[in-house]
Short mmCIF file of C-alpha atoms in Angstrom, two decimals:
data_model
loop_
_atom_site.label_atom_id
_atom_site.label_comp_id
_atom_site.label_asym_id
_atom_site.label_seq_id
_atom_site.Cartn_x
_atom_site.Cartn_y
_atom_site.Cartn_z
CA MET A 1 -31.15 0.68 47.67
CA ASP A 2 -31.83 3.73 45.58
CA ALA A 3 -28.99 5.63 44.08
CA VAL A 4 -29.69 9.13 43.18
CA ALA A 5 -27.94 10.30 39.96
CA GLY A 6 -24.87 12.15 40.71
CA VAL A 7 -24.62 11.32 44.37
CA PRO A 8 -22.22 8.42 45.31
CA LEU A 9 -23.48 5.83 47.85
CA PRO A 10 -21.36 4.53 50.67
CA LEU A 11 -19.80 1.14 49.78
CA GLU A 12 -20.83 -0.15 53.36
CA GLU A 13 -24.51 0.74 52.85
CA VAL A 14 -24.23 -1.18 49.06
CA LEU A 15 -22.92 -4.34 50.78
CA CYS A 16 -25.19 -4.41 53.65
CA ALA A 17 -28.10 -4.08 51.31
CA GLY A 18 -26.71 -6.71 48.86
CA PHE A 19 -28.00 -4.93 45.84
CA LEU A 20 -27.83 -1.44 44.11
CA ASP A 21 -30.90 0.38 42.26
CA ALA A 22 -29.73 3.25 40.04
CA TRP A 23 -32.23 5.60 38.54
CA ILE A 24 -30.49 7.56 35.75
CA PRO A 25 -32.83 10.33 34.02
CA MET A 26 -32.88 10.31 30.07
CA GLN A 27 -33.37 13.26 28.06
CA ARG A 28 -34.48 13.43 24.25
CA ALA A 29 -32.48 15.14 21.60
CA ASP A 30 -34.55 18.44 21.86
CA GLY A 31 -33.86 18.60 25.55
CA GLY A 32 -37.17 17.23 26.84
CA SER A 33 -37.48 14.36 29.28
CA ALA A 34 -37.49 10.72 28.12
CA GLY A 35 -38.04 9.19 31.60
CA GLU A 36 -35.62 7.39 33.63
CA LEU A 37 -33.36 4.21 33.24
CA HIS A 38 -33.22 1.80 36.08
CA LEU A 39 -30.05 -0.30 36.48
CA THR A 40 -30.12 -3.03 39.35
CA PHE A 41 -26.72 -4.66 40.73
CA LYS A 42 -27.50 -7.73 42.91
CA PHE A 43 -24.82 -9.21 44.95
CA VAL A 44 -25.69 -12.83 46.04
CA ASP A 45 -23.79 -14.63 48.70
CA GLN A 46 -23.62 -18.19 47.78
CA GLY A 47 -22.66 -19.34 51.41
CA VAL A 48 -20.14 -21.51 52.56
CA PRO A 49 -20.24 -25.43 52.42
CA ALA A 50 -21.01 -27.49 55.86
CA ASN A 51 -17.16 -29.09 55.54
CA ILE A 52 -15.45 -26.18 54.52
CA ASP A 53 -13.51 -26.29 58.15
CA GLU A 54 -12.45 -29.98 57.42
CA GLN A 55 -11.39 -29.22 54.06
CA GLN A 56 -9.40 -26.28 54.98
CA SER A 57 -7.72 -28.35 57.66
CA GLU A 58 -6.52 -30.83 55.05
CA MET A 59 -5.56 -28.26 52.50
CA ALA A 60 -3.56 -26.24 55.26
CA VAL A 61 -0.90 -28.98 55.30
CA GLU A 62 -1.11 -29.42 51.72
CA PRO A 63 2.06 -27.97 49.98
CA GLU A 64 2.03 -26.51 46.50
CA GLY A 65 3.15 -28.25 43.71
CA PRO A 66 4.11 -27.03 40.26
CA ARG A 67 0.76 -27.36 38.71
CA ALA A 68 -1.09 -26.06 41.59
CA THR A 69 1.15 -22.69 41.44
CA LYS A 70 0.74 -22.47 37.74
CA LEU A 71 -3.02 -22.85 38.04
CA ARG A 72 -2.94 -20.00 41.06
CA GLN A 73 -0.80 -17.59 38.90
CA THR A 74 -2.84 -18.04 35.68
CA PHE A 75 -5.97 -17.32 37.75
CA GLU A 76 -4.35 -14.35 39.15
CA LYS A 77 -3.32 -13.01 36.13
CA SER A 78 -6.62 -13.38 34.30
CA LEU A 79 -8.33 -11.71 37.28
CA SER A 80 -6.03 -8.81 37.38
CA LYS A 81 -6.46 -8.31 33.42
CA THR A 82 -10.36 -8.44 33.99
CA ILE A 83 -10.29 -5.89 36.63
CA LYS A 84 -7.90 -3.55 34.71
CA ASN A 85 -10.20 -3.76 31.66
CA ILE A 86 -13.23 -2.57 33.55
CA SER A 87 -12.95 0.86 32.54
CA TYR A 88 -15.28 4.01 32.36
CA GLU A 89 -14.34 4.46 28.72
CA LYS A 90 -15.81 1.04 27.70
CA LEU A 91 -19.01 1.39 29.75
CA ALA A 92 -19.58 4.65 28.25
CA GLN A 93 -19.06 3.12 24.74
CA SER A 94 -21.93 0.57 25.97
CA PHE A 95 -23.95 3.28 27.13
CA PRO A 96 -23.32 6.49 24.95
CA HIS A 97 -26.64 8.03 25.53
CA ILE A 98 -26.26 7.85 29.41
CA ALA A 99 -22.70 8.82 29.08
CA ASN A 100 -23.85 12.44 27.13
CA ASP A 101 -26.76 13.01 29.29
CA SER A 102 -25.77 11.95 32.74
CA PRO A 103 -22.04 11.06 33.12
CA GLU A 104 -21.91 11.88 36.74
CA SER A 105 -24.41 8.95 37.35
CA LEU A 106 -22.54 6.62 35.06
CA GLN A 107 -19.49 7.37 36.74
CA SER A 108 -20.73 6.82 40.07
CA ALA A 109 -22.17 3.51 38.96
CA HIS A 110 -18.78 2.57 37.47
CA GLN A 111 -16.94 3.69 40.53
CA GLN A 112 -19.29 1.73 42.97
CA VAL A 113 -19.28 -1.33 41.02
CA THR A 114 -15.38 -1.58 40.34
CA THR A 115 -14.82 -0.75 44.17
CA PHE A 116 -17.24 -3.76 45.00
CA LEU A 117 -15.54 -6.21 42.69
CA GLN A 118 -12.07 -5.21 44.06
CA GLN A 119 -13.09 -5.42 47.86
CA SER A 120 -15.65 -8.18 47.79
CA VAL A 121 -14.38 -10.35 45.24
CA GLN A 122 -10.88 -10.79 46.59
CA VAL A 123 -10.92 -11.66 50.30
CA PRO A 124 -7.79 -11.96 52.68
CA ILE A 125 -7.43 -15.57 53.53
CA GLN A 126 -4.75 -17.61 55.44
CA SER A 127 -2.75 -19.14 52.80
CA HIS A 128 -2.64 -23.13 52.68
CA LEU A 129 0.22 -22.82 50.24
CA THR A 130 3.96 -23.34 51.61
CA HIS A 131 5.80 -20.84 49.52
CA ASP A 132 6.91 -18.22 52.38
CA MET A 133 3.43 -16.31 51.62
CA PRO A 134 1.89 -16.54 55.10
CA LEU A 135 -1.18 -14.32 53.73
CA HIS A 136 -2.18 -14.30 50.12
CA GLN A 137 -5.02 -12.74 48.17
CA HIS A 138 -7.51 -15.22 46.52
CA PRO A 139 -10.56 -14.25 44.64
CA GLU A 140 -13.55 -16.00 47.03
CA GLU A 141 -14.86 -18.25 44.10
CA PHE A 142 -11.69 -19.43 43.15
CA GLN A 143 -10.91 -20.25 46.98
CA ASN A 144 -14.23 -22.18 47.25
CA LEU A 145 -13.43 -24.00 44.10
CA LEU A 146 -10.19 -25.08 45.25
CA GLU A 147 -11.84 -26.16 48.73
CA THR A 148 -14.99 -27.95 47.45
CA LYS A 149 -12.91 -29.66 44.48
CA ASN A 150 -9.61 -30.42 46.58
CA LEU A 151 -7.94 -29.44 43.80
CA ILE A 152 -4.48 -28.87 45.61
CA ARG A 153 -4.22 -32.21 46.55
CA LYS A 154 -5.36 -33.77 43.34
CA LEU A 155 -2.89 -31.36 41.44
CA ASN A 156 -0.29 -32.42 43.69
CA GLU A 157 -0.89 -36.21 43.11
CA LEU A 158 -1.05 -35.68 39.33
CA ASP A 159 2.59 -34.06 39.96
CA MET A 160 3.63 -37.12 41.79
CA LEU A 161 2.40 -39.67 39.47
CA ILE A 162 4.23 -37.99 36.47
CA ASP A 163 7.17 -37.67 38.38
CA ALA A 164 7.23 -41.34 39.31
CA ALA A 165 6.36 -42.50 35.87
CA ARG A 166 9.47 -40.11 34.73
CA LYS A 167 11.78 -41.91 37.02
CA ASN A 168 10.74 -45.51 36.43
CA LYS A 169 10.91 -44.60 32.65
CA GLN A 170 14.58 -43.41 33.42
CA ALA A 171 15.25 -46.66 35.52
CA ARG A 172 14.04 -48.76 32.63
CA LEU A 173 16.22 -47.32 30.25
CA GLY A 174 19.23 -47.45 32.63
CA LYS A 175 18.55 -50.92 33.25
CA LEU A 176 18.34 -51.78 29.73
CA VAL A 177 21.64 -50.01 29.20
CA ARG A 178 23.37 -52.04 31.72
CA ASN A 179 21.83 -55.26 30.58
CA ARG A 180 23.34 -54.40 27.08
CA ILE A 181 26.68 -53.73 28.26
CA SER A 182 26.85 -56.87 30.62
CA ALA A 183 25.53 -58.98 27.62
CA HIS A 184 28.16 -57.58 25.33
CA PHE A 185 31.04 -58.48 27.95
CA SER A 186 29.34 -61.77 28.51
CA ALA A 187 29.65 -62.46 24.97
CA THR A 188 33.12 -61.05 24.65
CA HIS A 189 34.74 -62.89 27.54
CA SER A 190 38.37 -61.31 28.71
CA ALA A 191 39.66 -64.70 27.71
CA ASP A 192 38.56 -64.40 24.01
CA ILE A 193 40.32 -60.95 23.62
CA THR A 194 43.44 -61.16 21.76
CA PRO A 195 46.61 -58.79 22.11
CA ASP A 196 45.41 -56.92 18.81
CA ILE A 197 42.09 -55.98 20.14
CA ALA A 198 43.48 -55.14 23.53
CA ILE A 199 46.35 -52.77 21.97
CA ARG A 200 43.54 -51.26 19.66
CA ALA A 201 41.31 -50.52 22.39
CA ARG A 202 44.00 -48.86 24.23
CA THR A 203 45.16 -46.69 21.52
CA VAL A 204 41.84 -45.58 20.54
CA PRO A 205 41.89 -42.45 22.73
CA ILE A 206 45.55 -41.46 21.55
CA LYS A 207 44.08 -41.92 18.10
CA GLN A 208 41.23 -39.76 18.87
CA GLN A 209 43.36 -37.09 20.28
CA GLU A 210 45.74 -37.13 17.37
CA PHE A 211 42.63 -36.99 15.10
CA GLN A 212 41.66 -33.76 16.88
CA ARG A 213 45.12 -32.36 16.68
CA LEU A 214 44.95 -32.87 12.80
CA GLN A 215 41.55 -31.25 12.70
CA ASP A 216 42.96 -28.06 14.36
CA GLU A 217 46.17 -28.07 12.15
CA LEU A 218 43.90 -28.38 9.34
CA ALA A 219 41.79 -25.40 10.26
CA ARG A 220 45.00 -23.29 10.91
CA VAL A 221 46.36 -24.05 7.35
CA ARG A 222 42.98 -23.37 5.87
CA GLN A 223 43.07 -19.86 7.54
CA GLU A 224 46.82 -19.12 6.38
CA ASN A 225 45.76 -19.96 2.91
CA LYS A 226 42.89 -17.76 3.20
CA THR A 227 45.18 -14.76 4.22
CA LEU A 228 47.70 -15.40 1.66
CA MET A 229 44.89 -15.68 -1.00
CA SER A 230 43.71 -12.30 0.26
CA GLU A 231 47.57 -10.75 -0.11
CA LEU A 232 47.76 -12.60 -3.60
CA VAL A 233 44.46 -10.63 -4.59
CA ALA A 234 45.79 -7.16 -3.15
CA LYS A 235 49.10 -7.68 -5.02
CA LYS A 236 47.52 -8.49 -8.34
CA THR A 237 45.49 -5.41 -8.02
CA ARG A 238 48.39 -3.19 -7.28
CA LEU A 239 50.38 -4.86 -10.26
CA ASP A 240 47.38 -4.13 -12.57
CA LEU A 241 47.35 -0.53 -11.52
CA VAL A 242 51.06 -0.23 -12.29
CA LYS A 243 50.56 -1.70 -15.46
CA THR A 244 47.72 0.86 -16.31
CA THR A 245 49.97 3.54 -15.28
CA VAL A 246 52.83 2.16 -17.16
CA ARG A 247 50.66 2.15 -20.25
CA GLU A 248 49.51 5.52 -19.65
CA ILE A 249 53.24 6.79 -19.22
CA SER A 250 54.15 5.10 -22.36
CA ASN A 251 51.32 6.77 -24.58
CA GLU A 252 52.47 10.30 -23.22
CA LEU A 253 56.12 9.29 -23.98
CA SER A 254 55.12 7.91 -27.77
CA GLN A 255 53.38 11.41 -28.35
CA VAL A 256 56.45 13.48 -28.02
CA GLY A 257 58.78 11.07 -29.66
CA LEU A 258 60.77 10.00 -26.39
CA LEU A 259 60.65 6.42 -26.99
CA SER A 260 62.96 6.98 -30.07
CA PHE A 261 65.74 7.13 -27.46
CA PRO A 262 68.33 4.31 -27.51
CA LEU A 263 66.97 2.72 -24.41
CA TYR A 264 63.20 3.07 -25.39
CA ARG A 265 63.18 2.43 -29.17
CA THR A 266 59.72 1.06 -29.54
CA ARG A 267 56.80 1.02 -27.31
CA LYS A 268 56.78 -2.81 -27.06
CA GLN A 269 60.35 -2.66 -25.57
CA ALA A 270 59.47 -0.22 -23.00
CA VAL A 271 56.52 -2.35 -22.22
CA GLU A 272 58.48 -5.49 -22.04
CA ILE A 273 61.22 -3.64 -19.49
CA SER A 274 58.33 -2.48 -17.39
CA ARG A 275 57.09 -6.11 -17.22
CA ARG A 276 60.46 -7.26 -16.12
CA MET A 277 60.99 -4.47 -13.78
CA PRO A 278 60.26 -5.16 -9.89
CA ILE A 279 56.94 -3.92 -8.59
CA ASP A 280 58.63 -1.91 -6.08
CA ASP A 281 61.25 -0.38 -8.39
CA MET A 282 58.56 0.37 -10.92
CA GLN A 283 56.49 2.22 -8.05
CA HIS A 284 59.47 4.00 -7.29
CA LEU A 285 59.98 5.09 -10.93
CA ILE A 286 56.30 6.21 -11.21
CA ASP A 287 56.47 8.22 -7.96
CA GLU A 288 59.59 10.29 -9.60
CA MET A 289 57.78 10.57 -12.91
CA VAL A 290 54.34 11.52 -11.78
CA PRO A 291 55.38 15.23 -10.48
CA SER A 292 57.15 16.05 -13.93
CA LEU A 293 54.30 14.60 -15.91
CA GLN A 294 52.03 17.10 -14.01
CA ARG A 295 54.15 19.87 -14.91
CA GLY A 296 54.68 18.88 -18.38
CA GLN A 297 58.20 18.34 -18.19
CA TRP A 298 60.25 14.85 -18.23
CA GLY A 299 63.86 14.59 -17.37
CA PHE A 300 66.19 12.10 -18.73
CA GLY A 301 69.72 12.10 -17.63
CA GLU A 302 71.19 15.50 -18.32
CA GLY A 303 68.68 16.62 -20.67
CA SER A 304 64.97 17.25 -20.29
CA VAL A 305 61.98 17.38 -22.61
CA VAL A 306 59.20 20.10 -22.65
CA ARG A 307 55.79 18.91 -23.66
#
């Protein structure tokens, strides 16, 4: 069936003919004719095996196991990505001259091929899988592979063999544990158990609970110590700040000779008094003196000193 450039052909005619011939005119860079490009798309019907009905009847009652489900999902995902990647842009990159000289012809060929793949490669069939899907979309080639190779039944047999091997392994492990426990109690007969052993066995859960309680208490004490250490660091920082402030005040007072008063005869005595003074009292004293220091005036009792 011949396809004229730029004129889409009905899909029914393409499917009935089984092939598609596309004649795309070519042009040179100077605008002259360079002949035509002939593209042929052939669609071959591979036929149906003679025993397909028997295999379908066998597979119709075959449930879908985990591996069959995963195989179906993998194939459907791969096919979906393949059809999605058949884009006109990628076809144009493969045939840049055709895309430039006759984009309508290339678009027509891309549309017909994509439509053919979507409608003829995927065929609706009665699902043989018992997963609440009465009708499922399966590619024809994939369906033929499932039926001719009887993959569903073989994959289900593989699932059953692996499941049986897993259960046998668990049964062997359970039997081995039971045999060891039985051997232990046989070796340690109840008549050989002394009162001390019986008491220790009885007190083990109690000791375990006590051990857990002590662990929790230790964690609580450590948290309290951490909190107290944080408070201690904060108080030490505050004390250092107070010491620095007192030292600065002492320097200011020494410059005006206030340390010659009887109460503050030397700087050493002033610093010693500030060290013995409680932090709260020292902070209160600083709060009272700072405004006066900022104004340049200090008051002591009835008198005052102006800087």
